[in-house]
Short mmCIF file of C-alpha atoms in Angstrom, two decimals:
data_model
loop_
_atom_site.label_atom_id
_atom_site.label_comp_id
_atom_site.label_asym_id
_atom_site.label_seq_id
_atom_site.Cartn_x
_atom_site.Cartn_y
_atom_site.Cartn_z
CA UNK K 23 0.00 0.00 0.00
CA UNK K 24 1.28 3.48 -0.90
CA UNK K 25 2.10 5.94 1.84
CA UNK K 26 1.84 9.70 1.90
CA UNK K 27 2.64 12.70 4.07
CA UNK K 28 -0.25 13.59 6.32
CA UNK K 29 -0.12 17.12 7.68
CA UNK K 30 -1.92 18.30 10.80
CA UNK K 31 -1.30 22.06 10.78
CA UNK K 32 -3.01 22.47 14.16
CA UNK K 33 -0.04 20.66 15.73
CA UNK K 34 2.69 22.75 14.06
CA UNK K 35 4.67 24.94 16.46
CA UNK K 36 6.74 26.59 13.75
CA UNK K 37 10.01 25.09 15.01
CA UNK K 38 11.15 24.67 11.38
CA UNK K 39 13.22 21.56 12.10
CA UNK K 40 11.70 20.07 8.93
CA UNK K 41 13.04 23.02 6.90
CA UNK K 42 16.53 22.34 8.25
CA UNK K 43 16.71 18.57 7.85
CA UNK K 44 15.37 18.56 4.28
CA UNK K 45 18.32 20.32 2.59
CA UNK K 46 20.69 18.45 4.88
CA UNK K 47 19.29 15.18 3.49
CA UNK K 48 19.27 16.33 -0.14
CA UNK K 49 22.17 18.78 -0.42
CA UNK K 50 24.38 18.12 2.62
CA UNK K 51 23.81 21.66 3.84
CA UNK K 52 21.67 23.31 6.50
CA UNK K 53 19.93 26.06 4.53
CA UNK K 54 16.15 26.43 4.88
CA UNK K 55 16.01 28.34 1.59
CA UNK K 56 16.91 25.07 -0.15
CA UNK K 57 14.20 23.09 1.62
CA UNK K 58 11.44 21.22 -0.18
CA UNK K 59 9.09 21.99 2.72
CA UNK K 60 8.22 25.50 3.85
CA UNK K 61 6.53 26.70 7.00
CA UNK K 62 4.19 29.63 6.42
CA UNK K 63 3.39 31.58 9.57
CA UNK K 64 0.46 33.75 10.44
CA UNK K 65 2.06 35.07 13.60
CA UNK K 66 -0.87 37.33 14.50
CA UNK K 67 -3.04 34.21 14.67
CA UNK K 68 -0.43 31.91 16.13
CA UNK K 69 -0.76 29.62 13.11
CA UNK K 70 2.03 27.80 11.29
CA UNK K 71 1.29 25.81 8.15
CA UNK K 72 3.70 23.33 6.50
CA UNK K 73 3.65 23.56 2.70
CA UNK K 74 4.98 20.54 0.84
CA UNK K 75 4.20 18.67 -2.38
CA UNK K 76 1.04 16.61 -1.95
CA UNK K 77 2.08 14.04 -4.60
CA UNK K 78 -1.15 14.63 -6.53
CA UNK K 79 -2.81 11.75 -8.32
CA UNK K 80 -3.03 13.93 -11.43
CA UNK K 81 -0.11 16.32 -10.91
CA UNK K 82 -0.39 19.58 -12.79
CA UNK K 83 3.38 20.09 -12.49
CA UNK K 84 4.00 16.89 -14.42
CA UNK K 85 1.41 17.69 -17.09
CA UNK K 86 2.75 21.17 -17.84
CA UNK K 87 6.46 20.31 -17.89
CA UNK K 88 7.55 20.96 -21.48
CA UNK K 89 10.42 18.45 -21.33
CA UNK K 90 8.80 15.68 -19.28
CA UNK K 91 11.30 16.14 -16.45
CA UNK K 92 8.81 14.97 -13.79
CA UNK K 93 7.89 11.34 -13.35
CA UNK K 94 6.46 9.09 -10.66
CA UNK K 95 8.75 6.95 -8.54
CA UNK K 96 7.06 3.57 -8.80
CA UNK K 97 8.28 2.50 -5.36
CA UNK K 98 7.11 5.53 -3.36
CA UNK K 99 4.53 7.21 -5.61
CA UNK K 100 6.48 10.47 -5.29
CA UNK K 101 6.56 12.77 -8.27
CA UNK K 102 10.27 13.35 -8.90
CA UNK K 103 11.98 16.11 -10.88
CA UNK K 104 14.86 14.77 -12.96
CA UNK K 105 17.42 17.58 -12.85
CA UNK K 106 19.26 16.23 -15.89
CA UNK K 107 16.11 16.94 -17.96
CA UNK K 108 14.88 20.11 -16.23
CA UNK K 109 15.44 23.31 -18.24
CA UNK K 110 14.69 25.60 -15.26
CA UNK K 111 11.68 27.20 -16.97
CA UNK K 112 9.67 27.18 -13.71
CA UNK K 113 6.42 26.27 -15.45
CA UNK K 114 5.87 23.50 -12.89
CA UNK K 115 6.30 25.95 -10.03
CA UNK K 116 3.97 28.55 -11.55
CA UNK K 117 1.24 25.99 -12.18
CA UNK K 118 1.24 24.03 -8.92
CA UNK K 119 -2.01 25.10 -7.24
CA UNK K 120 -0.68 24.17 -3.79
CA UNK K 121 2.76 25.79 -3.83
CA UNK K 122 4.52 22.44 -3.66
CA UNK K 123 7.27 23.24 -6.16
CA UNK K 124 10.06 25.69 -5.39
CA UNK K 125 13.35 26.83 -6.81
CA UNK K 126 16.74 26.08 -5.29
CA UNK K 127 18.37 29.51 -4.83
CA UNK K 128 21.85 28.08 -5.39
CA UNK K 129 21.31 25.90 -8.47
CA UNK K 130 18.12 27.53 -9.86
CA UNK K 131 16.70 24.01 -10.25
CA UNK K 132 13.03 23.31 -9.60
CA UNK K 133 12.74 21.34 -6.37
CA UNK K 134 9.93 19.50 -4.60
CA UNK K 135 9.45 16.78 -2.05
CA UNK K 136 10.47 13.32 -3.23
CA UNK K 137 9.55 11.63 0.07
CA UNK K 138 13.28 10.98 0.64
CA UNK K 139 12.99 7.71 -1.20
CA UNK K 140 10.32 6.44 1.19
CA UNK K 141 11.82 7.66 4.49
CA UNK K 142 10.90 11.36 4.79
CA UNK K 143 13.37 12.99 7.14
CA UNK K 144 10.96 15.82 7.97
CA UNK K 145 8.72 13.22 9.61
CA UNK K 146 11.65 11.82 11.56
CA UNK K 147 12.41 15.21 13.17
CA UNK K 148 8.83 16.37 13.70
CA UNK K 149 8.31 16.08 17.45
CA UNK K 150 4.68 17.25 17.39
CA UNK K 151 3.43 14.71 14.81
CA UNK K 152 2.43 17.56 12.51
CA UNK K 153 4.04 15.52 9.75
CA UNK K 154 3.35 11.81 9.55
CA UNK K 155 4.10 9.27 6.82
CA UNK K 156 1.00 7.08 6.75
CA UNK K 157 -0.65 4.30 4.79
CA UNK K 158 -3.19 5.45 2.20
CA UNK K 159 -6.19 4.10 4.09
CA UNK K 160 -9.66 5.55 3.64
CA UNK K 161 -9.49 7.24 7.06
CA UNK K 162 -6.07 8.79 6.36
CA UNK K 163 -7.17 9.98 2.92
CA UNK K 164 -10.14 11.71 4.56
CA UNK K 165 -7.76 13.40 7.03
CA UNK K 166 -5.63 14.54 4.08
CA UNK K 167 -8.71 15.95 2.34
CA UNK K 168 -9.62 17.94 5.47
CA UNK K 169 -6.06 19.25 5.82
CA UNK K 170 -5.98 20.32 2.16
CA UNK K 171 -9.37 22.00 2.53
CA UNK K 172 -8.01 23.97 5.48
CA UNK K 173 -4.95 24.95 3.45
CA UNK K 174 -7.03 26.06 0.46
CA UNK K 175 -9.25 28.13 2.75
CA UNK K 176 -6.12 29.73 4.18
CA UNK K 177 -4.87 30.51 0.65
CA UNK K 178 -8.19 32.09 -0.21
CA UNK K 179 -8.09 34.27 2.92
CA UNK K 180 -4.60 35.51 2.14
CA UNK K 181 -5.55 36.11 -1.50
CA UNK K 182 -2.29 34.67 -2.78
CA UNK K 183 -1.01 31.41 -4.19
CA UNK K 184 2.64 32.27 -3.72
CA UNK K 185 4.07 30.50 -0.70
#
């Protein structure tokens, strides 16, 4: 059974450990600007919201890529950007409705969560269980739907899709 990242934004404290471990895992550097997960804070409301690729069943990023640089990892189900094919056009980033694709400020490559090959390090360091890597059961999929609904409502309130 496939697994996915389940996010419970109500548990997020904004510690940003996930933003630190991600580039350490992928790039051997501690630099949150190179992270594939971003914490958006509404400090006046005391709300922190993790933004990360949701590994969509029908990923817009993959459909709009002009060079087919995004494919699905058959083992994990993660949509992976192949940097050797990517032409850095940013079409994937501009078209992701959830803000799940970013740009590495050092390499200018498009970057997104690849589930760390099936062992997401952000989950390993998340002490509040905001991030969990769970089986795709009906109950967990319903929790994901509710989390995404909350995120989309937040996006609508802020009147922006740039995260």
